[in-house]
Coordinates of C-alpha atoms and ligand atoms in Angstrom, one line a residue:
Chain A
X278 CA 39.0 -10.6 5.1
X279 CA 38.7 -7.2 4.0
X280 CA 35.4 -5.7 5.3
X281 CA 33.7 -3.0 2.5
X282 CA 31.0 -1.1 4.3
X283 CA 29.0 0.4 1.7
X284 CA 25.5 0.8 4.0
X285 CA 26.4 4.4 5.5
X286 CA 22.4 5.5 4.9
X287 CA 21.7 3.0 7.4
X288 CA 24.2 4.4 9.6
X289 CA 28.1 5.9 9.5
X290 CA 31.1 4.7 11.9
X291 CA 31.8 7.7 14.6
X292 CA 34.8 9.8 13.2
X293 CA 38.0 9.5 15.4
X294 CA 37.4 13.4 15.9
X295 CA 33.5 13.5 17.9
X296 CA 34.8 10.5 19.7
X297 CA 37.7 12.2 21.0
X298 CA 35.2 15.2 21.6
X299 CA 32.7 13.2 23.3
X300 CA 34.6 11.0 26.0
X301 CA 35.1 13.7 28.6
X302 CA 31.7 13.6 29.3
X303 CA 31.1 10.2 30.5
X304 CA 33.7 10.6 33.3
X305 CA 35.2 13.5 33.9
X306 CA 32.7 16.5 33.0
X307 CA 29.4 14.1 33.7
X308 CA 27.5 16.7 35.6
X309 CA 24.1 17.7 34.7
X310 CA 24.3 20.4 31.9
X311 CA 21.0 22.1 33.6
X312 CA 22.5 22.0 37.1
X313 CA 23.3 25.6 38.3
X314 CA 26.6 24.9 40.3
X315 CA 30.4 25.3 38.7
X316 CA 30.6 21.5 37.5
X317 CA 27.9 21.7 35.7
X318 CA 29.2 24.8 33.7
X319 CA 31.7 22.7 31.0
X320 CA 28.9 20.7 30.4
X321 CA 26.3 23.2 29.5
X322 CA 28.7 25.5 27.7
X323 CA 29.4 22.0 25.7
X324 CA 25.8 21.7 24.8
X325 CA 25.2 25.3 23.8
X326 CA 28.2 25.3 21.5
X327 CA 27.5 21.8 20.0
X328 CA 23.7 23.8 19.5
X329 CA 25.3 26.6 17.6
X330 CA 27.2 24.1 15.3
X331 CA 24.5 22.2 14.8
X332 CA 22.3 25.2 13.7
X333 CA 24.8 26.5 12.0
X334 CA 24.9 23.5 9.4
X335 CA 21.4 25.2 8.2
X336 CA 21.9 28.6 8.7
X337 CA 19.5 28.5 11.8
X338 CA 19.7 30.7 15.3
X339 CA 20.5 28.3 17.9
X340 CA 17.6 29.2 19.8
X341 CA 15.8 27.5 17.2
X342 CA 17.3 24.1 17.6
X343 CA 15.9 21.4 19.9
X344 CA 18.0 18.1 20.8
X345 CA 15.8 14.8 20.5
X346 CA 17.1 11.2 20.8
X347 CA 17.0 10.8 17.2
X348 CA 14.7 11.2 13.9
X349 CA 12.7 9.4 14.5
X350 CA 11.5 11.2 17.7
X351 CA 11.7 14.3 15.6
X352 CA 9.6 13.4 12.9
X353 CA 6.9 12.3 15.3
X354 CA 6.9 15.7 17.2
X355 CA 7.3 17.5 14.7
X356 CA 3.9 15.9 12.7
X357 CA 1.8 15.0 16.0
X358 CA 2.9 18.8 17.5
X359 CA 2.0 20.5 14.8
X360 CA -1.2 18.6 13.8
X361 CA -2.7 19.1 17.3
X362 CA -1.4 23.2 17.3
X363 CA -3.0 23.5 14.4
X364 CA -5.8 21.7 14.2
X365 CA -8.5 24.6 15.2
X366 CA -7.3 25.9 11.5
X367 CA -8.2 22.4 9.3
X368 CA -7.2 18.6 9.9
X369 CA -5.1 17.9 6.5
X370 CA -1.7 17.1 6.1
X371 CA 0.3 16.5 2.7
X372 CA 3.0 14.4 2.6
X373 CA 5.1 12.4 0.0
X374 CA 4.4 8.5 -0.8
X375 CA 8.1 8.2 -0.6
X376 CA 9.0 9.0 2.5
X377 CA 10.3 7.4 5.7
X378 CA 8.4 5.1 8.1
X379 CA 8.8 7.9 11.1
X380 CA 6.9 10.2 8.7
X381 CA 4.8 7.7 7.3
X382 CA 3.5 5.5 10.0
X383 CA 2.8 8.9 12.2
X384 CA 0.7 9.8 9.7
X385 CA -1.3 7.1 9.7
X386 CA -1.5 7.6 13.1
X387 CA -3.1 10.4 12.7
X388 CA -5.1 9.6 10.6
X389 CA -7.3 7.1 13.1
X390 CA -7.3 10.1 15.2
X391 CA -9.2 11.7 12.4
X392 CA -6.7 13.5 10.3
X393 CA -6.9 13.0 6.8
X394 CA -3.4 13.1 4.9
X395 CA -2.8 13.4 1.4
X396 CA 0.1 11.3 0.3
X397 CA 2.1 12.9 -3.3
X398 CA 2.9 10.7 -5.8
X399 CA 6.4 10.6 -7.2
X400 CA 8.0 10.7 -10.7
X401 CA 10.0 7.9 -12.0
X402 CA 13.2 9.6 -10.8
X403 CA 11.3 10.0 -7.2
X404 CA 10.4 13.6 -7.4
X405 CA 7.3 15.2 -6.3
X406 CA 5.3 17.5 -8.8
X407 CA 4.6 21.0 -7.5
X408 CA 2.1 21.4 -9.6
X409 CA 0.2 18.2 -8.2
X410 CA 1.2 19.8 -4.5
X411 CA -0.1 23.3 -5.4
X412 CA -3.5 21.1 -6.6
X413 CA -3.2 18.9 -3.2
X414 CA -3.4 22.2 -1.1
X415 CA -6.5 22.9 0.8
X416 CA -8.1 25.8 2.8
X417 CA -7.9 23.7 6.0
X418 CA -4.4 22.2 5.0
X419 CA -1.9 23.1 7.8
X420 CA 1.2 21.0 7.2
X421 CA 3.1 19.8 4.5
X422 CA 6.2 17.4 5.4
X423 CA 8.5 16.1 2.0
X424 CA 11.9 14.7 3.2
X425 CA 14.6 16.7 1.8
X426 CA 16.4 13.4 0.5
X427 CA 15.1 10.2 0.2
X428 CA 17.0 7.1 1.9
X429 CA 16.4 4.6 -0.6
X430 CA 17.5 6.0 -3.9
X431 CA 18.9 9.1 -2.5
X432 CA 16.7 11.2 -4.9
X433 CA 16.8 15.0 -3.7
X434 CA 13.2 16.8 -3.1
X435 CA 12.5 20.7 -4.5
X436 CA 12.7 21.8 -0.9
X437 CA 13.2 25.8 -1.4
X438 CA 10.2 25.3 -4.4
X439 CA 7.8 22.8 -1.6
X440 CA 8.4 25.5 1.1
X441 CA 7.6 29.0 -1.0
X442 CA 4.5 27.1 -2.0
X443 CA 3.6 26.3 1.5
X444 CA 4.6 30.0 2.6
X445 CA 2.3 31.2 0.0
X446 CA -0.9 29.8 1.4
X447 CA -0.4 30.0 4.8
X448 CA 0.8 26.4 5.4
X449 CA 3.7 24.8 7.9
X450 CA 6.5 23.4 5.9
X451 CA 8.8 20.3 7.9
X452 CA 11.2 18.5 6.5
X453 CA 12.6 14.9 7.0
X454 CA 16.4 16.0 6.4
X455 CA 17.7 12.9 8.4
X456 CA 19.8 11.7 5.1
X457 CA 20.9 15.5 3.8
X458 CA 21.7 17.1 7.0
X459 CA 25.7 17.9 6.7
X460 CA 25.4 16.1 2.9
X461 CA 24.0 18.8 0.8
X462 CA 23.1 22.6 1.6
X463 CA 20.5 23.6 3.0
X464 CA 19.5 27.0 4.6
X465 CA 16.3 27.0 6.6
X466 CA 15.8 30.8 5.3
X467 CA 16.5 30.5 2.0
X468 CA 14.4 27.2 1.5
X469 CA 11.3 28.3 3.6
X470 CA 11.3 25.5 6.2
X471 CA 10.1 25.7 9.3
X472 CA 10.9 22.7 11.0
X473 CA 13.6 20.2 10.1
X474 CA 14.2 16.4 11.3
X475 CA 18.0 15.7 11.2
X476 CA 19.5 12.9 13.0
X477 CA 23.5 12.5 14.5
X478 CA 24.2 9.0 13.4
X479 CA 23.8 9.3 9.6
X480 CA 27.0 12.0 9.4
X481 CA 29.5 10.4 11.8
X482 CA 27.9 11.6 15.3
X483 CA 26.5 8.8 17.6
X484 CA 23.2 7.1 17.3
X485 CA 20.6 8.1 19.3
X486 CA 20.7 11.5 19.0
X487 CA 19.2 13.4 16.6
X488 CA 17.3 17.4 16.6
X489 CA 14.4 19.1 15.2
X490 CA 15.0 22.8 14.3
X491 CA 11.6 24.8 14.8
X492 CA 11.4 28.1 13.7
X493 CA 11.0 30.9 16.2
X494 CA 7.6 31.6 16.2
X495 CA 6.0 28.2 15.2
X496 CA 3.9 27.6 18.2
X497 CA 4.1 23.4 18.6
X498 CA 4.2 22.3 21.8
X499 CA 5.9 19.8 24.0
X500 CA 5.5 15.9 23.1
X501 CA 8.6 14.6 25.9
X502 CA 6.5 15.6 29.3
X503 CA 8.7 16.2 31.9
X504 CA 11.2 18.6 33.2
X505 CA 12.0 22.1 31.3
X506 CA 15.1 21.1 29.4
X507 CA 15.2 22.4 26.2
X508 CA 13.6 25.9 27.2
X509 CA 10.5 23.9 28.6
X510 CA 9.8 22.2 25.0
X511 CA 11.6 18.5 25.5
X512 CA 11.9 17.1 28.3
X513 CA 14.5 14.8 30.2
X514 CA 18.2 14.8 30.8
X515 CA 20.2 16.3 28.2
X516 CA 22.3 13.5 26.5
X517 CA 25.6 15.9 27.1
X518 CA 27.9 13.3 25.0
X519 CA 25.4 12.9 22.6
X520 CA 24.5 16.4 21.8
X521 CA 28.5 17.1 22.0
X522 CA 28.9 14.5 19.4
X523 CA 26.0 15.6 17.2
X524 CA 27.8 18.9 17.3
X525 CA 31.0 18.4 16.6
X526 CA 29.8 16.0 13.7
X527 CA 27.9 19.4 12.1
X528 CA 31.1 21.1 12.6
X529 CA 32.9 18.6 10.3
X530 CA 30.4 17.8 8.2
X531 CA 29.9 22.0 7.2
X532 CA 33.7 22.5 7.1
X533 CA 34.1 19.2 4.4
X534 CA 30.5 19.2 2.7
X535 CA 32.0 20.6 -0.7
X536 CA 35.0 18.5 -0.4
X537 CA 33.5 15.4 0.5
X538 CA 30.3 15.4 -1.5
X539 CA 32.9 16.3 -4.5
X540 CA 34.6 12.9 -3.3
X541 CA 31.7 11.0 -2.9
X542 CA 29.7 11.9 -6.1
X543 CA 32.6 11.0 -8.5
X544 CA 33.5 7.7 -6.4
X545 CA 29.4 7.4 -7.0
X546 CA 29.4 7.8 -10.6
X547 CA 32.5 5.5 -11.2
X548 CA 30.1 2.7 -9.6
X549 CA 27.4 3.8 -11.2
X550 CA 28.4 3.6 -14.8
X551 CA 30.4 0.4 -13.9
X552 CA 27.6 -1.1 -12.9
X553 CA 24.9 0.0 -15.4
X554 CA 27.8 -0.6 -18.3
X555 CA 29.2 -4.0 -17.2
X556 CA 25.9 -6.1 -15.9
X557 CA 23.0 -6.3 -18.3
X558 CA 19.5 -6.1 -17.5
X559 CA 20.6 -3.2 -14.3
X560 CA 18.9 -0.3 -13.9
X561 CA 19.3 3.3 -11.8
X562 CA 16.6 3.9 -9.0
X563 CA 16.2 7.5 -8.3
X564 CA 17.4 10.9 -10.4
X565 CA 20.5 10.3 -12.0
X566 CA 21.4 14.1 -11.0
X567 CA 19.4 15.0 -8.0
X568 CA 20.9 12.4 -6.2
X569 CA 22.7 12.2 -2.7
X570 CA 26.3 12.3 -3.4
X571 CA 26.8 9.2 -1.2
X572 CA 24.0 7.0 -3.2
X573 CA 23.6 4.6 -5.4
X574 CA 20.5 2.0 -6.5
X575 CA 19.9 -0.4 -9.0
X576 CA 17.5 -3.3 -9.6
X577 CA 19.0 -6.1 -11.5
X578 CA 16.1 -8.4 -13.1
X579 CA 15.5 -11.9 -12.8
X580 CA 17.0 -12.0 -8.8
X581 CA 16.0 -11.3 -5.6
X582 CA 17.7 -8.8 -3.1
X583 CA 18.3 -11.1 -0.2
X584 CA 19.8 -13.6 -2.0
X585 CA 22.3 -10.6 -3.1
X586 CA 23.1 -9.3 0.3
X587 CA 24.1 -12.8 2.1
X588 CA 26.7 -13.6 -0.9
X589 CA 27.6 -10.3 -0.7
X590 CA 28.0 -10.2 3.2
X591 CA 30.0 -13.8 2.8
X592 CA 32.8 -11.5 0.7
X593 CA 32.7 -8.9 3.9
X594 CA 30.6 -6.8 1.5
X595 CA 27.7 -4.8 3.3
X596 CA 24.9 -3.2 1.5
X597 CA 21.2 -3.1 1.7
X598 CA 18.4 -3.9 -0.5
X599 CA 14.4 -3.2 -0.6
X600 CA 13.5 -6.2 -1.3
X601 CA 10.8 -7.3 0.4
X602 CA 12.8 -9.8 2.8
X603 CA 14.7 -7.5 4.0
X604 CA 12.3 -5.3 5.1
X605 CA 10.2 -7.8 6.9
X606 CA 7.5 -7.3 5.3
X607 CA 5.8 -9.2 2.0
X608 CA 5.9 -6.4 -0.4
X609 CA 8.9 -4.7 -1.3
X610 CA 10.1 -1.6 -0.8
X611 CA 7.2 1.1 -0.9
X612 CA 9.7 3.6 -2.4
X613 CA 10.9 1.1 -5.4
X614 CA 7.0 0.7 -5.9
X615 CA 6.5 4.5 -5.8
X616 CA 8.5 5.2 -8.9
X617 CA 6.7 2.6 -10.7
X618 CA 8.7 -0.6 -10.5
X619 CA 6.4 -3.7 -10.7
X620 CA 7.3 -6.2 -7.9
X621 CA 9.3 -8.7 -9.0
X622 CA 12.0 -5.9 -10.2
X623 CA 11.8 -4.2 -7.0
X624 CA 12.8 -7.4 -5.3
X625 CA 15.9 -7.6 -7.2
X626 CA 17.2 -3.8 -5.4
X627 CA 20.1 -2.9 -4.3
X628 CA 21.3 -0.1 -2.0
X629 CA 25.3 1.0 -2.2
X630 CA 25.8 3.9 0.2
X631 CA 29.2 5.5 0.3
X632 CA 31.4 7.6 2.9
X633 CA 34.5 9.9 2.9
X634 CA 36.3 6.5 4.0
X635 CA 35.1 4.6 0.8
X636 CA 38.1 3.7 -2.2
X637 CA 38.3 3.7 -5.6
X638 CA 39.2 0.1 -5.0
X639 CA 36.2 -0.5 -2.7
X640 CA 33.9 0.1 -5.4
X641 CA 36.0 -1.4 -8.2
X642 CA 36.3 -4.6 -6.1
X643 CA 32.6 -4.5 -4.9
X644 CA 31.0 -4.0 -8.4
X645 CA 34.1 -6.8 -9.4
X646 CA 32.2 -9.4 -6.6
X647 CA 28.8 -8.3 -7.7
X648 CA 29.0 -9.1 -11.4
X649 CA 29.3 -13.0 -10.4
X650 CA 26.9 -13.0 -7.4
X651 CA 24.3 -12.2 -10.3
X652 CA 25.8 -14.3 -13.0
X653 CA 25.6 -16.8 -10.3
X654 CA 22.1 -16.2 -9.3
X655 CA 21.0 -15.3 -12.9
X656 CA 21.8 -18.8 -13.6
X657 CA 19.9 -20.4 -10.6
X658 CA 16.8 -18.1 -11.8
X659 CA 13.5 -19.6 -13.9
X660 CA 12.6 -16.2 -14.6
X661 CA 16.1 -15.7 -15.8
X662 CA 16.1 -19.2 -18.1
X663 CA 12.5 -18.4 -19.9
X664 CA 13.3 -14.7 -20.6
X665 CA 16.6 -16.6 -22.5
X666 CA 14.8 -19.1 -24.2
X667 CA 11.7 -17.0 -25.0
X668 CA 14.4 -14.5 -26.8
X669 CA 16.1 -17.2 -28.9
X670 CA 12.5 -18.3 -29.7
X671 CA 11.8 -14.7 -31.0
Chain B
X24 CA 19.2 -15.7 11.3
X25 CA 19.6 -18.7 9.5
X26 CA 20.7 -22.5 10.5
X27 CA 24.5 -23.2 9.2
X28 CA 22.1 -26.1 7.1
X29 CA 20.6 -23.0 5.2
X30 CA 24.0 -21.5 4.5
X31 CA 25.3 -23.9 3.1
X32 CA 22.5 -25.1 0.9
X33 CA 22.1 -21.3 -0.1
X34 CA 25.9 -20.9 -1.0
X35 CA 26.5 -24.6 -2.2
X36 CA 22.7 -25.5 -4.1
X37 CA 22.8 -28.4 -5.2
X38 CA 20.8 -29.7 -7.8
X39 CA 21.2 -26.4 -9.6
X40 CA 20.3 -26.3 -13.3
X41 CA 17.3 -28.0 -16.0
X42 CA 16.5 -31.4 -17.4
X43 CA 15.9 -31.5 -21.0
X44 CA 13.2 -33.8 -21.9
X45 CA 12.6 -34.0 -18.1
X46 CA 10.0 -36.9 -16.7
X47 CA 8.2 -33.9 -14.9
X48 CA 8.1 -30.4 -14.5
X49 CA 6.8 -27.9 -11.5
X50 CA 6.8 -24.6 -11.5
X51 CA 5.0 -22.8 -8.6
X52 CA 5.0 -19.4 -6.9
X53 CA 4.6 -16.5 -8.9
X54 CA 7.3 -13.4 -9.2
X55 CA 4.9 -10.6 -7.3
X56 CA 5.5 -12.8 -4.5
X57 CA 8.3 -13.0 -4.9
X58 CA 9.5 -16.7 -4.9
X59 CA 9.5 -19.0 -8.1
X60 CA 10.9 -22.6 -7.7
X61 CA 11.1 -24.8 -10.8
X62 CA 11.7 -28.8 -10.0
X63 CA 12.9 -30.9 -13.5
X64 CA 12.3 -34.8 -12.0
X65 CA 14.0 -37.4 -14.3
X66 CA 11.9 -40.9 -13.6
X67 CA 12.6 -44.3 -14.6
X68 CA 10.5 -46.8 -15.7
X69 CA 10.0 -48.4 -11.9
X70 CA 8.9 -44.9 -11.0
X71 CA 12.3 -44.1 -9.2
X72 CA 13.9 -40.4 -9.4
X73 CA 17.2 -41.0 -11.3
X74 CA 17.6 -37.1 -11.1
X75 CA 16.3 -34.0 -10.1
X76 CA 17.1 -30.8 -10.7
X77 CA 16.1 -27.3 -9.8
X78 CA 15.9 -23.0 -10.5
X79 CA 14.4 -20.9 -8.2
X80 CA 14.1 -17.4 -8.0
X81 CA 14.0 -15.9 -4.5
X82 CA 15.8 -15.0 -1.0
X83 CA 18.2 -17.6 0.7
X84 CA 15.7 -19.4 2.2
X85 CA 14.1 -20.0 -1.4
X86 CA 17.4 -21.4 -2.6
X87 CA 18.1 -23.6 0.5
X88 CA 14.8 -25.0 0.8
X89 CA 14.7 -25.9 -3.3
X90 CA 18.4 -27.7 -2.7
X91 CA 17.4 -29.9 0.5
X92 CA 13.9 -30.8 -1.2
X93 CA 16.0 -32.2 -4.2
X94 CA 18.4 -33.5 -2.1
X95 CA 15.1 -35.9 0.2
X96 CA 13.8 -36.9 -3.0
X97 CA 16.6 -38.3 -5.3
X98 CA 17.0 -41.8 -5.2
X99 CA 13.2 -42.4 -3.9
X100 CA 10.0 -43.6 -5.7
X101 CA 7.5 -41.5 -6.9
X102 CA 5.4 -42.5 -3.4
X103 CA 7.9 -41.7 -1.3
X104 CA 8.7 -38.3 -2.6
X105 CA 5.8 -37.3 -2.0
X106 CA 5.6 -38.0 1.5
X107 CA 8.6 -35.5 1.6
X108 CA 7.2 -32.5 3.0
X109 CA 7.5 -29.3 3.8
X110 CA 8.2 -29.9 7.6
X111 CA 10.9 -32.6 6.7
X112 CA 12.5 -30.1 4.4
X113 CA 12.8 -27.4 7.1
X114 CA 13.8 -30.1 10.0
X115 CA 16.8 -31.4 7.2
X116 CA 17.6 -27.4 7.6
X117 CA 17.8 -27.7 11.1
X118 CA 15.0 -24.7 11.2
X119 CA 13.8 -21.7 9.0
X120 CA 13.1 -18.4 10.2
X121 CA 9.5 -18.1 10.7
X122 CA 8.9 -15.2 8.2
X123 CA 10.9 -18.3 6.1
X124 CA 8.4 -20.9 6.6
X125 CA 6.7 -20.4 3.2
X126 CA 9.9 -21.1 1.3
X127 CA 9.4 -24.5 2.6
X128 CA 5.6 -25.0 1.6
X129 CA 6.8 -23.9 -1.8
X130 CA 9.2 -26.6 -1.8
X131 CA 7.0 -29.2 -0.8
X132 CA 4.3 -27.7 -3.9
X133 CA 7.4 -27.7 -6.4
X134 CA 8.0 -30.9 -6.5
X135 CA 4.1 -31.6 -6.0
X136 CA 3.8 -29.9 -9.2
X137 CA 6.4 -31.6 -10.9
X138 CA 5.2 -35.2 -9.9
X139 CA 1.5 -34.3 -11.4
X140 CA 3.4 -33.3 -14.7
X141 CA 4.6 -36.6 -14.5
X142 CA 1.7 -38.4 -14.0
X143 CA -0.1 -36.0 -16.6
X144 CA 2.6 -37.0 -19.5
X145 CA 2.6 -40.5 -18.5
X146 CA -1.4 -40.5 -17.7
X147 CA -1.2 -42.1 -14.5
X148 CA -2.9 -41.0 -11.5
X149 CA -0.5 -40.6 -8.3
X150 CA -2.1 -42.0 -5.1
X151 CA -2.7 -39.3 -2.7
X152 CA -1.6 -36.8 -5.5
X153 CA -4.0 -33.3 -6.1
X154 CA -3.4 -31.1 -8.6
X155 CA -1.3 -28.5 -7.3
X156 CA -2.2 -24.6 -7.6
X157 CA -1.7 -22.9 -10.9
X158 CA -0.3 -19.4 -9.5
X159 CA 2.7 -18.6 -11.6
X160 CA 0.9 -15.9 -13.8
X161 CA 3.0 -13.0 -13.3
X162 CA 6.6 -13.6 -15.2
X163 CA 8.2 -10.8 -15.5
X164 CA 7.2 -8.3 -18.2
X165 CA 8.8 -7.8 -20.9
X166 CA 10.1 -4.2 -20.4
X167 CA 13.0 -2.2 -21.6
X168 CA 15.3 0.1 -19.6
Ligands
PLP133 C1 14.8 9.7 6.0 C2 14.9 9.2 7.4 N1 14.1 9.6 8.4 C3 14.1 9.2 9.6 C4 15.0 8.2 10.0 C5 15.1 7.8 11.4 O1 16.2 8.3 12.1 P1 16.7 7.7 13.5 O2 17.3 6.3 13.1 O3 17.7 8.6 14.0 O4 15.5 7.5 14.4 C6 15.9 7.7 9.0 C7 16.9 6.6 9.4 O5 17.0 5.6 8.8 C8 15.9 8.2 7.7 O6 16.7 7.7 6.8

């Protein structure tokens, strides 16, 4: 059966090219990068250049990058670091409601150990308002955190706007870029960030992996204890295939951004406007420009998202949805319910995330499949059956 | 995560669709929830379900559980199908996930709900029969986009 992967927001297949980069250093040049002897020296030159690549994606020093096993970790030291360096200054953070669970369930962390966080609201499209940020800041404010993109609906943040306002009073900017990092630009400088979550496995590197740029001159501290990898600021053995694969995936991703996200957005419109076109009752989640080039999210009424998925998965079709029994949890997606989505149409989301490797005839044949999965389910649906009859009765 | 029982009830319902003019008709769970089942029961005069049928709105397990409850109480009297509950419907699954073990509840209330229609148009009281929950308030608004 032909397989369709259209979930690369979850995560992306390893290119053929960081594979063949990585390999090496399971067998042959295995040593420890920190060790001082001659074996050691092609794995430690392999880690400071996959560092330069990797800052070079952002237009950061090297110096300024610092390899974590994923972003998850990095959001985490990035919010608990800088919330206890900080916290002679003021105890209040501001954050989006709309972003990830590694930013989101740290904060709540912190805020049992007597933080107090102010969480943005979001526009319909997904966006933050400045204005409402500018209102949100405080004298003992000393971090604001907004993701760059958002994983759900892929809506893109003000990032450069965010950080000049945080620059302006004083404040820490960090950024979840786990989902933009090698997708769109960004510049560190330009945009006034001073630290910046990015993980390997969401543009072709290995999972796992994943860094947090801190600006030289941001004083946050150690949160892995242990030995002084990492210039005495993360501890542990440094993941040489990792970081090599992390690298040489920025080094692709920066040489094929324009190219690629050129691809991507055009294969992503097709879908889009087959999809909203072709299926009634189907709606857009997130800005219909300020959107990853790679995603697309609709709620179609009257169905529920799991339901989707499996009949989708049976045609070797793999996508992802917010409803709520895909996430585990009883309500739905906190993001769909952000823009303002009442529940039963944030059940009935779906996620299509796209790749360099994705076809025209993927997507034609996908949203092909997916107009009779929801004729089918449509017709299954109560909800579906009264909203016909009440609009013959009207 | 689920049985090969579930798959196939999910992928092949059966029992899918309405009854006009139907003996009895449940509705229960509400779309904030995000589970609706709808049971249409077609009884004859010696109480016996000639037909039932069924709509549901919700995840696989919704759909699966909906089929197999149809599927326990065709064919049986009114006093047998309700002895058809929700841990019968789950064992003719061979298992639910347990995040999945309301679907099956909300089987078991569905057709609950339909029977005390029945008994409601026919004004009959049902042995053993309460009056099931009223909890579908929130269909889906009417909204445009
Ligand atoms: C926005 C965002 N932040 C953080 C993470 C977590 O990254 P990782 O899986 O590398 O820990 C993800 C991954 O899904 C993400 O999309």
């Amino acid at each position: 059966m032909r397989q369709i992967y259209l979930d690369n927001a979850a995560t992306t297949c390893v290119k053929e090219e960081v594979l063949r980069e990585i390999l090496p250093y399971f067998t042959e040049d295995y040593a420890n990068p920190s060790a001082i002897y001659s074996f050691a020296q092609k794995a430690s030159q392999a880690v400071e250049d996959a560092r330069r690549k990797a800052a070079e994606l952002i237009g950061a020093n090297a110096n300024e990058i610092y390899f974590t096993a994923g972003g998850s970790e990095s959001d985490n030291w990035a919010l608990k670091a800088a919330a206890e360096a900080y916290n002679s200054k003021g105890k209040h953070i501001i954050t989006s409601a709309i972003e990830h669970h590694a930013i989101l369930h740290t904060c709540s962390y912190l805020e049992k150990q007597g933080y107090e966080v102010t969480y943005l609201k979001v526009d319909e499209y997904g966006k933050i308002s400045l204005e409402e940020l500018k209102k949100a800041v405080r004298p003992d404010t000393i971090l604001i955190s907004v993701m760059t993109a958002n994983n759900e609906i892929g809506t893109i943040e003000p990032i450069k706007e965010i950080g000049k306002i945080a620059h302006e009073n004083g404040i820490l900017f960090h950024t979840d870029a786990v989902q933009a990092y090698g997708h769109i630009p960004i510049d560190v400088n330009e945009m006034n960030i001073d630290m910046l979550s990015a993980s390997g496995h969401k543009l072709g590197g290995p999972k796992g992996t994943g860094l947090l740029y801190i600006r030289k001159g941001v004083k946050i501290r150690s949160f892995i204890h242990g030995g002084a990898q990492e210039r005495n600021r993360r501890a542990g053995t440094l993941n040489t295939a990792g970081i090599v694969g992390l690298g040489k995936a920025a080094e692709l991703a920066k040489a094929q951004m324009q190219s690629r996200a050129e691809y991507e957005t055009k294969l992503r419109d097709h879908l889009i406007s087959r999809v909203l076109s072709e299926i009634p009752y189907s709606r857009l989640n997130g800005d219909p420009k300020d959107r990853l080039p790679n995603n697309a999210n609709f709620c179609f009424r009257f169905i529920e998202g799991e339901s989707m998925l499996i009949m989708l998965d049976r045609l070797g079709i793999y996508a992802s949805s917010g409803s709520a029994c895909t996430s585990g949890s009883l309500d739905p997606s906190h993001v769909l319910l952000a823009i303002g989505l009442p529940h039963e149409i944030a059940y009935g989301s779906l996620r299509l995330t796209l790749s360099e490797e994705t076809t025209l005839k993927d997507i034609d044949h996908t949203v092909d499949e997916l107009k009779g999965i929801i004729k089918r389910l449509r017709d299954m649906s109560p909800l579906y059956a009264d909203f016909i009859s009440e609009k013959k009765g009207a | 995560m689920y049985s090969e029982k579930v798959m196939d009830h999910f992928t092949n319902p059966r029992n899918v669709g309405e009854i006009e003019n139907a003996s009895g008709v449940g509705t229960v769970g509400n779309a904030k929830c995000g589970d609706i089942m709808r049971i249409y029961l077609d009884i004859d005069d010696d109480g016996i379900i000639k037909d039932v049928k069924f709509k549901t709105f919700g995840c696989g397990a919704a759909v699966a559980t909906s089929s197999m409850a149809t599927e326990l109480v065709k064919g049986k009297n009114v006093q047998q199908a309700l002895e058809v509950t929700n841990k019968a419907v789950m064992e003719a699954l061979d298992g639910l996930p347990p995040v999945k073990v309301h679907c099956s509840l909300l089987a078991e209330e569905a057709i609950h709900a339909a029977l005390w229609d029945y008994a409601q148009k026919k004004g009959i009281k049902i042995e053993g029969l309460e009056k099931p929950p009223q909890d579908i308030g929130e269909i889906v608004e009417e909204e445009d986009y």
